[in-house]
XYZ file of C-alpha atoms in Angstrom:
778
model
C 135.018 -105.335 173.341
C 136.305 -104.835 176.931
C 139.961 -104.829 175.712
C 140.682 -103.023 172.436
C 143.871 -102.404 170.477
C 144.235 -98.949 168.904
C 146.920 -98.168 166.284
C 148.896 -94.920 166.290
C 149.438 -93.397 162.829
C 151.531 -90.232 162.570
C 151.142 -89.590 166.279
C 147.344 -89.916 166.227
C 145.046 -92.786 167.145
C 143.590 -94.458 164.068
C 140.336 -94.964 166.005
C 139.324 -92.142 168.376
C 138.039 -92.832 171.879
C 134.268 -92.598 172.459
C 133.213 -88.954 172.707
C 131.516 -89.375 176.106
C 134.793 -90.269 177.832
C 136.679 -87.506 179.647
C 140.299 -87.740 180.723
C 140.962 -87.633 184.496
C 144.158 -86.347 186.080
C 145.945 -88.866 188.300
C 146.300 -86.492 191.248
C 142.532 -85.767 191.311
C 141.441 -89.384 191.819
C 139.403 -89.973 194.999
C 137.682 -92.987 196.503
C 133.861 -92.974 196.258
C 133.571 -90.835 193.112
C 131.838 -92.001 189.920
C 134.293 -92.671 187.081
C 131.902 -94.430 184.682
C 132.585 -91.877 181.924
C 136.166 -91.019 182.870
C 139.465 -92.514 181.773
C 143.089 -92.365 182.858
C 146.037 -92.676 180.479
C 149.675 -93.607 181.063
C 152.687 -95.706 180.117
C 152.979 -99.308 181.369
C 156.232 -99.455 183.366
C 155.735 -102.657 185.335
C 153.568 -105.778 185.127
C 153.176 -108.757 187.421
C 152.511 -112.417 186.549
C 148.926 -113.458 185.875
C 147.587 -115.216 188.987
C 144.365 -116.776 190.198
C 142.431 -115.666 193.255
C 140.948 -118.091 195.772
C 137.623 -118.088 193.894
C 139.426 -119.136 190.697
C 139.132 -115.730 188.982
C 142.145 -114.400 187.027
C 144.021 -111.396 188.414
C 146.586 -109.160 186.676
C 148.403 -106.163 188.150
C 150.275 -103.400 186.311
C 151.904 -100.097 187.183
C 151.069 -97.141 184.922
C 153.061 -93.897 184.879
C 151.452 -90.573 183.971
C 153.575 -89.498 180.972
C 152.217 -85.909 181.140
C 153.343 -85.309 184.757
C 156.648 -87.128 185.235
C 157.899 -84.491 187.679
C 154.835 -84.663 189.872
C 155.166 -86.159 193.364
C 152.407 -88.584 192.334
C 153.270 -89.869 188.874
C 152.196 -93.544 188.854
C 149.366 -95.774 190.056
C 148.721 -99.519 190.443
C 145.864 -100.975 188.382
C 144.194 -104.268 189.366
C 142.493 -106.115 186.483
C 140.074 -109.004 187.126
C 138.433 -111.858 185.194
C 138.591 -112.285 181.406
C 140.091 -108.812 181.023
C 143.030 -109.909 183.199
C 143.727 -112.900 180.941
C 143.523 -110.763 177.774
C 145.715 -107.980 179.160
C 148.384 -110.449 180.312
C 148.715 -111.567 176.671
C 148.603 -108.093 175.092
C 150.229 -105.559 177.401
C 153.941 -104.837 177.056
C 156.196 -102.391 178.879
C 156.375 -98.957 177.275
C 152.914 -99.123 175.657
C 150.203 -96.527 176.245
C 147.391 -97.846 178.409
C 143.895 -96.379 178.910
C 141.315 -97.570 181.453
C 137.736 -96.280 181.419
C 134.902 -96.999 183.868
C 137.211 -97.894 186.753
C 136.775 -97.949 190.526
C 139.126 -96.115 192.916
C 140.153 -97.921 196.144
C 142.114 -96.220 198.949
C 145.186 -98.141 200.122
C 145.280 -99.094 203.836
C 148.827 -97.713 204.297
C 150.586 -94.525 203.303
C 152.488 -94.584 200.023
C 156.235 -95.097 200.290
C 157.301 -93.845 196.819
C 155.825 -91.794 193.973
C 152.803 -94.081 193.581
C 149.258 -92.882 194.218
C 147.812 -93.759 197.617
C 144.860 -95.370 195.798
C 144.703 -98.124 193.195
C 142.265 -98.709 190.328
C 140.106 -101.796 189.832
C 138.755 -102.715 186.385
C 136.649 -105.681 185.251
C 133.916 -106.585 182.752
C 131.423 -106.900 185.592
C 131.996 -103.253 186.500
C 131.519 -102.143 182.866
C 135.163 -101.179 182.407
C 136.930 -100.834 179.071
C 140.671 -100.992 178.329
C 142.396 -99.466 175.319
C 145.997 -100.279 174.374
C 147.861 -98.162 171.816
C 150.267 -100.038 169.550
C 152.537 -98.702 166.816
C 152.344 -99.974 163.214
C 154.606 -102.916 162.475
C 154.577 -104.252 166.060
C 152.671 -107.209 167.419
C 151.158 -106.696 170.834
C 150.972 -110.425 171.360
C 154.693 -111.006 170.882
C 157.722 -109.949 172.861
C 158.781 -106.352 172.409
C 161.649 -106.311 169.949
C 165.011 -104.998 171.093
C 166.019 -101.738 169.438
C 168.955 -102.011 167.065
C 170.840 -99.176 168.758
C 170.937 -99.339 172.550
C 170.204 -96.065 174.336
C 173.165 -94.384 175.990
C 172.556 -93.805 179.697
C 174.114 -91.084 181.824
C 175.192 -92.167 185.330
C 175.268 -89.693 188.202
C 177.988 -89.894 190.906
C 176.569 -90.092 194.428
C 177.964 -86.666 195.367
C 175.991 -84.992 192.527
C 172.504 -86.200 193.473
C 169.713 -83.620 193.778
C 166.331 -83.719 195.484
C 163.386 -84.560 193.211
C 165.405 -86.009 190.330
C 165.183 -89.451 188.718
C 168.685 -90.722 187.924
C 170.800 -93.690 186.889
C 173.730 -94.618 189.130
C 176.367 -97.189 190.095
C 177.425 -97.999 193.642
C 179.091 -100.536 195.956
C 176.883 -102.185 198.571
C 178.061 -101.193 202.039
C 175.004 -102.542 203.871
C 171.758 -104.232 202.867
C 168.644 -105.868 204.238
C 167.379 -108.869 202.263
C 163.855 -108.407 200.853
C 161.058 -108.609 203.416
C 157.312 -107.962 203.448
C 156.624 -104.284 204.125
C 153.590 -102.851 205.929
C 151.590 -103.202 202.734
C 151.732 -106.082 200.272
C 155.019 -105.154 198.566
C 158.459 -106.556 199.259
C 161.022 -104.081 200.547
C 164.814 -104.064 200.528
C 167.112 -101.485 202.111
C 170.483 -100.902 200.429
C 173.244 -98.473 201.381
C 175.623 -97.578 198.529
C 178.962 -95.797 198.313
C 181.254 -94.892 195.412
C 184.624 -93.200 194.816
C 183.174 -89.882 196.021
C 182.846 -91.440 199.517
C 179.230 -90.224 199.679
C 176.688 -92.637 201.135
C 173.194 -93.187 199.688
C 170.537 -95.302 201.416
C 167.829 -96.644 199.075
C 164.390 -98.010 199.991
C 163.308 -100.329 197.208
C 159.735 -101.648 196.857
C 158.128 -104.140 194.486
C 155.138 -106.421 194.478
C 157.304 -109.023 192.728
C 160.280 -110.303 194.691
C 162.225 -111.011 191.484
C 162.211 -107.328 190.505
C 164.323 -106.291 193.488
C 168.152 -106.294 193.235
C 169.723 -109.713 193.737
C 172.278 -108.702 196.362
C 174.057 -111.511 198.206
C 176.781 -109.836 200.222
C 178.457 -106.580 201.181
C 180.816 -105.533 198.384
C 178.445 -106.428 195.550
C 178.121 -103.732 192.865
C 174.717 -102.518 191.679
C 173.454 -100.470 188.764
C 170.122 -98.698 189.300
C 168.132 -97.192 186.450
C 165.369 -94.650 187.102
C 165.723 -94.347 190.844
C 164.111 -91.298 192.412
C 166.150 -89.093 194.744
C 164.648 -87.177 197.640
C 166.139 -85.281 200.569
C 165.195 -86.261 204.108
C 166.736 -84.755 207.277
C 169.557 -83.320 205.229
C 170.455 -86.672 203.651
C 169.780 -87.865 200.095
C 167.738 -91.037 199.810
C 166.782 -93.234 196.874
C 163.352 -94.794 196.298
C 161.923 -96.870 193.475
C 160.002 -95.024 190.803
C 158.135 -96.097 187.679
C 160.370 -98.150 185.404
C 162.990 -98.848 188.084
C 165.442 -101.569 187.020
C 168.642 -102.971 188.455
C 171.689 -105.091 187.679
C 173.935 -106.627 190.337
C 177.547 -107.802 189.942
C 179.914 -109.791 192.126
C 182.270 -107.284 193.715
C 185.261 -109.639 193.829
C 188.234 -108.402 191.832
C 188.835 -110.713 188.872
C 185.458 -112.482 189.074
C 183.459 -112.806 185.817
C 181.307 -109.745 185.136
C 177.924 -111.433 184.837
C 174.902 -109.284 185.756
C 172.116 -110.665 187.954
C 168.720 -109.496 186.779
C 165.153 -110.657 186.243
C 164.683 -108.489 183.151
C 164.469 -110.228 179.800
C 165.944 -107.249 177.979
C 168.648 -104.926 179.276
C 171.652 -103.060 177.923
C 175.204 -103.284 179.216
C 177.828 -101.352 177.308
C 181.576 -102.005 177.108
C 182.346 -98.795 178.979
C 180.126 -99.989 181.829
C 182.274 -103.071 182.241
C 185.142 -100.694 182.917
C 183.019 -98.916 185.534
C 182.390 -102.204 187.358
C 186.087 -103.116 187.331
C 187.075 -99.679 188.703
C 184.505 -99.959 191.507
C 185.802 -103.425 192.383
C 189.380 -102.178 192.727
C 188.264 -99.149 194.762
C 186.059 -101.236 197.060
C 188.841 -103.743 197.752
C 190.803 -100.999 199.502
C 188.013 -98.857 200.935
C 185.127 -101.173 201.963
C 185.301 -103.476 204.963
C 184.087 -106.723 203.419
C 183.492 -109.567 205.848
C 185.226 -112.879 205.290
C 183.530 -116.124 204.298
C 180.268 -116.981 206.067
C 180.593 -119.036 209.255
C 180.365 -122.811 208.943
C 178.253 -124.812 211.380
C 181.459 -126.433 212.593
C 182.694 -123.003 213.704
C 179.603 -121.858 215.576
C 180.072 -120.614 219.139
C 177.483 -119.615 221.773
C 176.147 -116.038 221.620
C 177.356 -115.654 218.044
C 175.420 -113.794 215.334
C 176.501 -115.181 211.987
C 175.622 -115.568 208.313
C 175.191 -119.112 206.982
C 175.323 -120.413 203.419
C 173.425 -123.702 203.394
C 170.963 -126.011 201.650
C 167.350 -126.367 202.763
C 166.385 -130.008 203.378
C 163.217 -129.649 205.453
C 160.646 -127.141 206.662
C 157.557 -127.077 208.849
C 155.067 -124.637 210.316
C 155.449 -124.360 214.077
C 152.833 -121.750 214.950
C 151.453 -118.487 213.595
C 154.590 -116.474 214.370
C 157.415 -118.957 213.773
C 158.554 -121.417 211.112
C 161.150 -124.191 211.090
C 163.926 -124.520 208.502
C 166.157 -127.627 208.523
C 169.466 -126.870 206.785
C 172.976 -128.256 206.440
C 176.337 -127.112 205.089
C 178.214 -130.419 205.250
C 179.909 -129.692 208.580
C 178.820 -130.716 212.058
C 178.070 -128.306 214.887
C 180.478 -128.978 217.780
C 177.616 -128.717 220.312
C 174.474 -130.822 220.810
C 171.768 -129.027 218.827
C 168.143 -128.322 219.669
C 165.530 -130.169 217.642
C 162.311 -128.201 217.267
C 159.387 -130.499 218.153
C 157.060 -130.858 215.154
C 154.759 -133.628 213.988
C 156.309 -135.899 211.356
C 153.327 -135.311 209.062
C 153.938 -131.548 209.176
C 157.601 -131.794 208.119
C 158.225 -131.266 204.411
C 161.338 -132.781 202.885
C 162.741 -135.992 201.463
C 162.434 -138.591 204.192
C 165.534 -140.557 203.194
C 167.769 -137.479 203.112
C 166.418 -136.150 206.412
C 167.244 -139.500 207.936
C 170.789 -139.490 206.554
C 171.382 -135.930 207.761
C 170.024 -136.550 211.245
C 173.303 -135.462 212.878
C 174.396 -132.889 210.282
C 171.216 -130.855 209.726
C 170.310 -128.154 212.232
C 166.978 -126.564 213.046
C 166.640 -122.797 212.579
C 163.495 -121.179 213.954
C 162.507 -118.020 212.056
C 160.036 -115.485 213.399
C 157.510 -112.805 212.469
C 158.223 -110.980 209.204
C 160.509 -113.786 207.929
C 157.816 -116.483 208.162
C 156.041 -115.700 204.882
C 159.276 -115.876 202.880
C 160.357 -119.041 204.722
C 157.073 -120.751 203.833
C 157.657 -120.048 200.126
C 161.155 -121.594 200.035
C 161.604 -124.757 197.978
C 163.195 -127.860 199.473
C 166.676 -128.285 198.006
C 167.241 -124.573 197.412
C 170.456 -122.911 198.523
C 170.148 -120.107 201.035
C 172.158 -117.419 202.726
C 170.576 -116.676 206.086
C 171.776 -113.433 207.627
C 172.344 -112.677 211.318
C 171.360 -116.026 212.838
C 171.535 -115.983 216.634
C 173.261 -119.009 218.188
C 172.609 -119.458 221.880
C 173.064 -122.221 224.426
C 170.033 -123.225 226.469
C 168.671 -126.207 228.359
C 165.137 -127.279 229.115
C 163.889 -127.478 232.706
C 163.961 -131.276 232.566
C 167.420 -131.563 230.987
C 170.943 -131.430 232.360
C 172.431 -131.065 228.873
C 172.559 -127.617 227.264
C 171.882 -127.481 223.535
C 172.727 -125.007 220.814
C 169.657 -123.201 219.488
C 169.499 -121.220 216.235
C 167.068 -118.306 215.850
C 166.384 -115.781 213.114
C 164.603 -113.115 215.125
C 161.889 -110.873 213.736
C 162.663 -107.471 212.282
C 165.440 -106.466 209.919
C 168.045 -104.982 212.282
C 171.644 -105.854 211.411
C 170.483 -107.113 208.015
C 168.491 -110.075 209.335
C 166.819 -112.007 206.564
C 166.879 -114.886 204.114
C 168.301 -114.812 200.600
C 167.847 -117.501 197.945
C 171.039 -118.139 195.977
C 170.999 -119.421 192.372
C 173.045 -122.478 191.509
C 175.243 -120.260 189.339
C 176.438 -118.404 192.440
C 180.153 -119.154 193.110
C 179.480 -119.836 196.804
C 176.745 -122.314 195.867
C 179.019 -124.098 193.387
C 181.652 -124.443 196.091
C 179.068 -125.637 198.638
C 177.583 -128.201 196.225
C 181.018 -129.689 195.545
C 181.638 -129.919 199.278
C 178.241 -131.501 200.024
C 178.713 -134.078 197.271
C 182.011 -135.081 198.863
C 180.440 -135.670 202.291
C 180.160 -139.388 203.011
C 176.942 -140.155 204.854
C 178.250 -143.010 206.955
C 176.530 -144.946 209.707
C 177.448 -142.185 212.127
C 174.819 -140.084 210.408
C 172.272 -142.886 210.240
C 172.226 -143.718 213.926
C 173.547 -142.124 217.084
C 176.923 -143.624 217.903
C 177.878 -145.346 221.101
C 179.469 -142.169 222.412
C 176.375 -139.991 221.886
C 174.813 -137.795 224.559
C 171.847 -139.534 226.167
C 168.830 -137.314 225.672
C 167.109 -136.063 228.817
C 169.048 -138.477 231.072
C 172.747 -137.724 231.531
C 174.879 -134.759 230.639
C 177.968 -136.805 229.936
C 177.904 -140.364 228.620
C 181.612 -140.768 229.207
C 181.061 -140.274 232.949
C 178.235 -142.796 232.826
C 180.375 -145.355 231.018
C 183.089 -144.864 233.645
C 180.455 -145.406 236.281
C 179.354 -148.653 234.590
C 182.920 -149.898 234.376
C 183.452 -149.143 238.056
C 180.163 -150.778 239.055
C 181.154 -154.004 237.334
C 184.238 -154.195 239.521
C 182.087 -154.070 242.667
C 180.461 -157.179 244.091
C 176.727 -157.523 243.466
C 174.755 -159.278 246.209
C 171.104 -160.041 246.889
C 169.158 -158.206 249.551
C 169.220 -161.068 251.996
C 173.004 -160.804 252.225
C 172.770 -157.306 253.775
C 170.562 -157.854 256.794
C 173.417 -156.733 259.022
C 173.420 -153.258 257.401
C 171.571 -150.524 259.278
C 170.188 -147.337 257.747
C 172.720 -144.596 257.065
C 171.866 -140.888 256.775
C 172.496 -139.278 253.395
C 174.709 -136.579 254.923
C 177.000 -139.279 256.314
C 177.132 -140.994 252.928
C 178.025 -137.810 251.006
C 180.811 -137.083 253.518
C 182.298 -140.590 253.256
C 184.932 -141.945 250.903
C 184.046 -144.373 248.120
C 183.574 -147.225 247.407
C 181.067 -148.368 250.041
C 177.595 -149.915 250.280
C 174.709 -148.493 252.291
C 171.153 -149.130 253.268
C 169.108 -145.932 253.268
C 165.639 -144.699 254.110
C 164.791 -141.710 251.932
C 162.181 -140.029 249.761
C 162.253 -139.762 245.987
C 161.985 -136.030 245.274
C 162.481 -136.102 241.479
C 163.526 -138.477 238.725
C 164.705 -138.233 235.129
C 163.681 -138.752 232.428
C 160.079 -137.736 233.051
C 159.058 -139.489 229.821
C 159.695 -142.990 231.053
C 160.114 -144.630 227.645
C 163.240 -142.475 227.221
C 164.856 -144.376 230.102
C 165.247 -147.521 227.973
C 168.744 -147.763 226.455
C 170.927 -150.403 224.819
C 174.039 -151.490 226.749
C 177.071 -153.400 225.524
C 178.550 -155.492 228.346
C 181.867 -155.805 226.496
C 182.738 -152.145 225.834
C 180.279 -150.681 228.415
C 178.828 -148.282 225.871
C 175.254 -147.014 225.948
C 173.150 -145.929 223.001
C 169.589 -144.984 222.179
C 167.151 -147.594 220.939
C 166.736 -146.864 217.191
C 163.262 -145.732 216.259
C 160.888 -147.347 213.785
C 161.974 -145.023 210.958
C 165.614 -146.152 211.220
C 164.662 -149.774 210.599
C 162.187 -148.852 207.866
C 164.853 -146.794 206.080
C 167.375 -149.660 206.089
C 164.769 -152.158 204.856
C 163.842 -149.852 201.967
C 167.500 -149.614 201.021
C 167.975 -153.381 200.981
C 164.720 -153.910 199.050
C 166.485 -152.597 195.945
C 168.920 -155.549 196.004
C 167.399 -158.475 194.120
C 167.729 -161.910 195.788
C 170.481 -164.083 194.338
C 168.780 -167.293 193.029
C 172.058 -169.204 193.301
C 171.762 -168.969 197.095
C 168.284 -170.546 197.234
C 167.392 -174.049 198.535
C 170.546 -175.200 200.276
C 170.978 -178.247 202.490
C 169.894 -176.385 205.628
C 167.156 -174.029 204.382
C 164.379 -174.010 201.797
C 163.560 -170.873 199.786
C 160.372 -169.347 198.413
C 160.199 -166.166 196.259
C 157.416 -164.020 194.871
C 156.952 -160.603 193.213
C 154.715 -157.924 194.752
C 151.850 -156.437 192.735
C 152.484 -152.818 193.699
C 153.530 -150.190 191.137
C 157.226 -150.505 191.990
C 157.465 -154.279 191.988
C 159.708 -155.923 194.568
C 161.018 -159.456 194.727
C 160.794 -161.028 198.186
C 162.579 -164.186 199.272
C 161.938 -166.180 202.469
C 164.400 -168.865 203.534
C 162.971 -171.423 205.977
C 165.682 -173.004 208.149
C 165.241 -176.793 208.326
C 165.909 -179.319 211.110
C 167.039 -182.808 210.152
C 166.401 -181.745 206.548
C 162.729 -181.216 207.418
C 160.674 -178.047 207.816
C 159.342 -177.488 211.330
C 156.096 -175.990 212.550
C 156.048 -172.188 212.031
C 156.111 -171.495 215.781
C 159.421 -173.431 215.978
C 160.965 -172.097 212.754
C 163.590 -169.448 212.122
C 163.254 -167.673 208.762
C 165.533 -165.288 206.871
C 163.819 -162.575 204.792
C 165.105 -160.615 201.782
C 163.342 -157.555 200.356
C 160.566 -157.303 202.959
C 159.090 -154.035 204.257
C 158.686 -153.200 207.940
C 154.985 -154.056 207.811
C 155.686 -157.418 206.158
C 158.449 -158.250 208.647
C 156.148 -157.622 211.630
C 153.463 -159.864 210.141
C 156.006 -162.676 209.834
C 157.106 -162.297 213.488
C 153.548 -163.097 214.571
C 153.659 -166.465 212.764
C 157.270 -167.646 213.016
C 159.511 -168.039 216.056
C 162.375 -165.854 214.819
C 162.952 -163.575 211.817
C 166.346 -162.409 210.536
C 166.426 -159.691 207.815
C 169.182 -160.494 205.290
C 170.426 -159.621 201.826
C 172.272 -161.519 199.092
C 175.939 -161.337 198.237
C 177.757 -163.351 195.576
C 178.643 -166.148 197.988
C 176.213 -166.140 200.903
C 173.406 -164.378 202.692
C 174.512 -161.665 205.109
C 173.033 -159.483 207.842
C 171.896 -155.954 207.121
C 173.607 -152.935 208.617
C 173.855 -153.368 212.407
C 171.907 -150.140 212.750
C 168.977 -152.500 212.118
C 168.021 -155.354 214.447
C 169.784 -158.576 213.465
C 166.932 -160.642 214.925
C 163.224 -160.225 215.688
C 161.490 -162.546 218.123
C 157.923 -161.835 219.155
C 157.686 -158.095 219.865
C 161.380 -157.694 220.694
C 164.053 -156.417 218.304
C 167.588 -157.559 219.099
C 170.571 -155.363 218.221
C 174.315 -155.925 218.052
C 177.141 -153.595 219.080
C 178.807 -152.175 215.983
C 182.089 -151.682 217.797
C 182.411 -155.157 219.281
C 180.659 -157.343 216.677
C 182.373 -159.202 213.843
C 179.476 -160.469 211.682
C 179.905 -163.961 210.228
C 178.141 -165.592 207.230
C 174.605 -166.837 207.744
C 175.684 -170.424 207.002
C 176.990 -170.548 210.590
C 173.340 -170.897 211.657
C 173.403 -174.414 210.254
C 175.251 -175.532 213.403
C 172.213 -174.597 215.506
C 169.762 -176.187 213.083
C 171.733 -179.447 213.434
C 171.167 -179.568 217.209
C 168.770 -182.156 218.561
C 166.260 -179.513 219.683
C 167.181 -176.048 218.325
C 166.067 -173.378 220.807
C 166.834 -170.378 218.588
C 167.648 -168.267 221.624
C 168.963 -164.751 220.799
C 172.172 -165.240 222.798
C 173.025 -168.452 220.914
C 172.151 -166.938 217.522
C 174.269 -163.859 218.304
C 177.235 -166.036 219.286
C 177.357 -168.109 216.091
C 176.875 -164.993 213.946
C 179.687 -163.091 215.659
C 177.350 -160.504 217.193
C 177.951 -158.882 220.574
C 174.358 -158.726 221.833
C 173.149 -155.402 223.223
C 171.049 -155.589 226.378
C 167.965 -153.475 227.024
C 168.331 -151.588 230.318
C 166.554 -148.898 232.321
C 168.827 -145.908 232.960
C 167.400 -143.268 235.311
C 168.569 -140.654 237.786
C 166.815 -140.453 241.184
C 167.173 -137.476 243.529
C 166.836 -138.941 247.046
C 166.370 -136.859 250.228
C 166.113 -137.406 253.966
C 166.222 -135.114 257.018
C 169.991 -134.640 256.644
C 170.555 -133.995 252.947
C 170.165 -135.235 249.384
C 172.070 -137.097 246.693
C 171.616 -138.254 243.112
C 171.646 -141.991 242.532
C 171.614 -143.782 239.180
C 169.357 -146.725 238.470
C 170.909 -149.163 236.001
C 168.733 -152.244 235.747
C 167.271 -154.630 233.166
C 164.128 -155.853 234.959
C 164.697 -156.457 238.708
C 163.769 -152.997 240.017
C 160.441 -152.581 238.193
C 159.893 -156.332 237.654
C 159.266 -155.363 234.019
C 161.576 -156.493 231.164
C 163.252 -153.426 229.661
C 163.218 -155.241 226.293
C 159.397 -155.261 226.190
C 158.482 -151.864 227.569
C 158.677 -150.035 224.220
C 156.159 -152.326 222.517
C 153.618 -152.711 225.334
C 151.224 -149.950 226.334
C 150.188 -152.039 229.341
C 153.761 -152.264 230.658
C 154.320 -148.546 230.053
C 151.204 -147.747 232.085
C 152.352 -150.118 234.830
C 155.752 -148.421 234.973
C 154.107 -144.980 235.128
C 151.831 -146.116 237.969
C 154.869 -147.443 239.830
C 156.686 -144.107 239.556
C 153.517 -142.228 240.565
C 153.400 -144.360 243.717
C 157.097 -143.778 244.521
C 156.984 -140.043 243.653
C 153.322 -138.899 243.646
C 152.952 -135.842 241.383
C 151.820 -132.634 243.070
C 152.657 -133.834 246.603
C 154.664 -131.775 249.067
C 157.982 -133.247 250.217
C 156.579 -134.122 253.636
C 153.783 -136.156 252.065
C 156.043 -138.343 249.891
C 156.369 -142.028 250.874
C 159.573 -143.386 252.463
C 161.687 -145.751 250.389
C 164.227 -148.309 251.593
C 166.941 -149.287 249.171
C 170.582 -150.162 248.822
C 173.038 -147.805 247.172
C 176.755 -148.110 246.561
C 179.269 -145.342 246.044
C 182.061 -145.384 243.480
C 184.660 -143.009 242.092
C 184.541 -141.518 238.610
C 187.807 -139.954 237.495
C 188.679 -137.911 234.445
C 191.447 -135.485 233.560
C 189.759 -132.600 235.367
C 188.247 -133.948 238.583
C 187.422 -136.858 240.843
C 183.710 -137.350 241.474
C 181.839 -139.733 243.782
C 178.685 -141.214 242.251
C 175.985 -143.506 243.590
C 174.012 -146.414 242.145
C 170.874 -148.169 243.368
C 171.278 -151.956 243.516
C 169.542 -155.082 244.834
C 166.293 -153.226 245.272
C 162.959 -154.329 243.921
C 159.685 -152.441 243.963
C 157.069 -154.307 245.993
C 154.422 -156.014 243.891
C 151.567 -154.394 245.845
C 152.877 -150.843 245.384
C 150.359 -150.220 242.561
């Protein structure tokens, strides 16, 4: 048998080893030698979980300590077990048992050893002809958990000022500095911890383990740790601690008065009453002698150029490239600055879609680099983290006027950089969870509000709204009314007072946004607010939410509409209701009919828009049908989605539509529908910034137009590839890419100046008006 159990009776093996086997000393092992008839013997001090390799084979790793040479500089070695032997050993081997491997292979490690382990490891498998022997004592079952001894051993703890080179000791200490676990040069995880105690002596420990869970669970400076079997060595006149065979740790919250609950991954450990007193004494001492930082910074308190620790929840993650990884996190507060969104494909982003949508304005993107990537990839969505030494910096892209706050966790471990996973039992996590549960995810999180920053277009929406208000006070005339105006140089215009109107001859040097579809905004003519056009996912999310509300049958088949319902055949069945609005108590042809839809998906809604004149998504209440959240379009007609202003609208019951259906020839025009439903209709507009130049100077002029300038409806540009291409060709003709300034074409247009005032300054701005691109320009 490849794996055999041998019983020990009166100190001797009941079954002797085969006579041809010879024992090999650990320190004499060398790569390339033949160990077919040799064996090594030691005590199992550490074992790792049974795993599977890429080829499906089982793999089991243990650490064995040479019990005959505990004081040797090389006293332990890693053993890799493969195949069926790995599966058997995982069931049989327990810590503290004597292990023998015969017929093994010695492999040299690619890096130098960092503790008392051999710089080689052993590989054993049935294929290589290996054999494993495990000694067990009478009355014990190797296949069951090792029983706890009835009398716990009494440990001696060494003060930090009594440490000696070459010894293996037990000790207590207060964490003065630490680096969260990270991948070392080899395959092990490493953590650096600096301890102090009442002797005011400092000890820095380098802790290594192939299993992350076996390292101390330290969360902050001031925590108290207990280390068992840590090896002490002297380096450059300073004592250092390193992990040795059988190393174990407990960690305690260092806060005075907090419950004394050890953090550990061990199933069995001892903690005596007198040790509780030791922890309490260290807490009191540390409170007066250790500089413990205050609570971690909240996102709401972040400032540029700050390095800070953040306690947060992970809601999304994605691979960016080979050296960086994206973490989306939130802590329930909102960063006071516009934040950078790392560009990743939607299919690459892990996380709950609904929650990511709700947290659009509260979650921030943290880009982690280099040695932190592997740990970041392993994090589970929903876990609570403490990320140490995040760098917050303000930056702006070349094509943006607005600076954004970026968050980076740089490579390396300087200043304790790293990521720690906090258990839900952690007091900080309990406090954070209570806070997050109290956060109300209102519409301000579901859709950018009217006062949002306009991405890649303007740095300050307030200034733009002031400019719109001012423009509306100025007279708007057609081009033919200005034939008496002669061309004015830009230098003269910039040196003149506002408001005035000019005719200019200039060249278009640059324009923003470069991605032309980003120029389309929604404008409210009543409050002069601007907002982004919601994307497809916003609408889809709202429809999914309303699909859970079953149609109210009492609202079906009224005097002015006829209802039809059916149940979908998908796994999660949905009930859909369509209400066909009648005219003169008769149904009309589909192309003339307005319908109201309950429970439909985005795909189903779009199919209906191709057949019927107008579609209104609704939901049932007790008394009437009502519109969905105004974050969604209140009306769909053809390829156009019509939105209402949340601030200025006062939605009315759907029964008000009956007044239109009673007309002699209902037109179902969006403006009329919006009026009877109490909706302030938002208008699609192009909003761009042109930098114009002539021989005398330059100025920036805004374009605010619905369809006259490009002769393209702003409401249709987002759903038509043809119109987008036409718009791009127009801009390429006005501002040919790659051309020198002298080669750019001359443009003639009208601009008007106006004043924008705020509490700080008075600024003159300019707007293009009454100018249309010639039809033969492209």
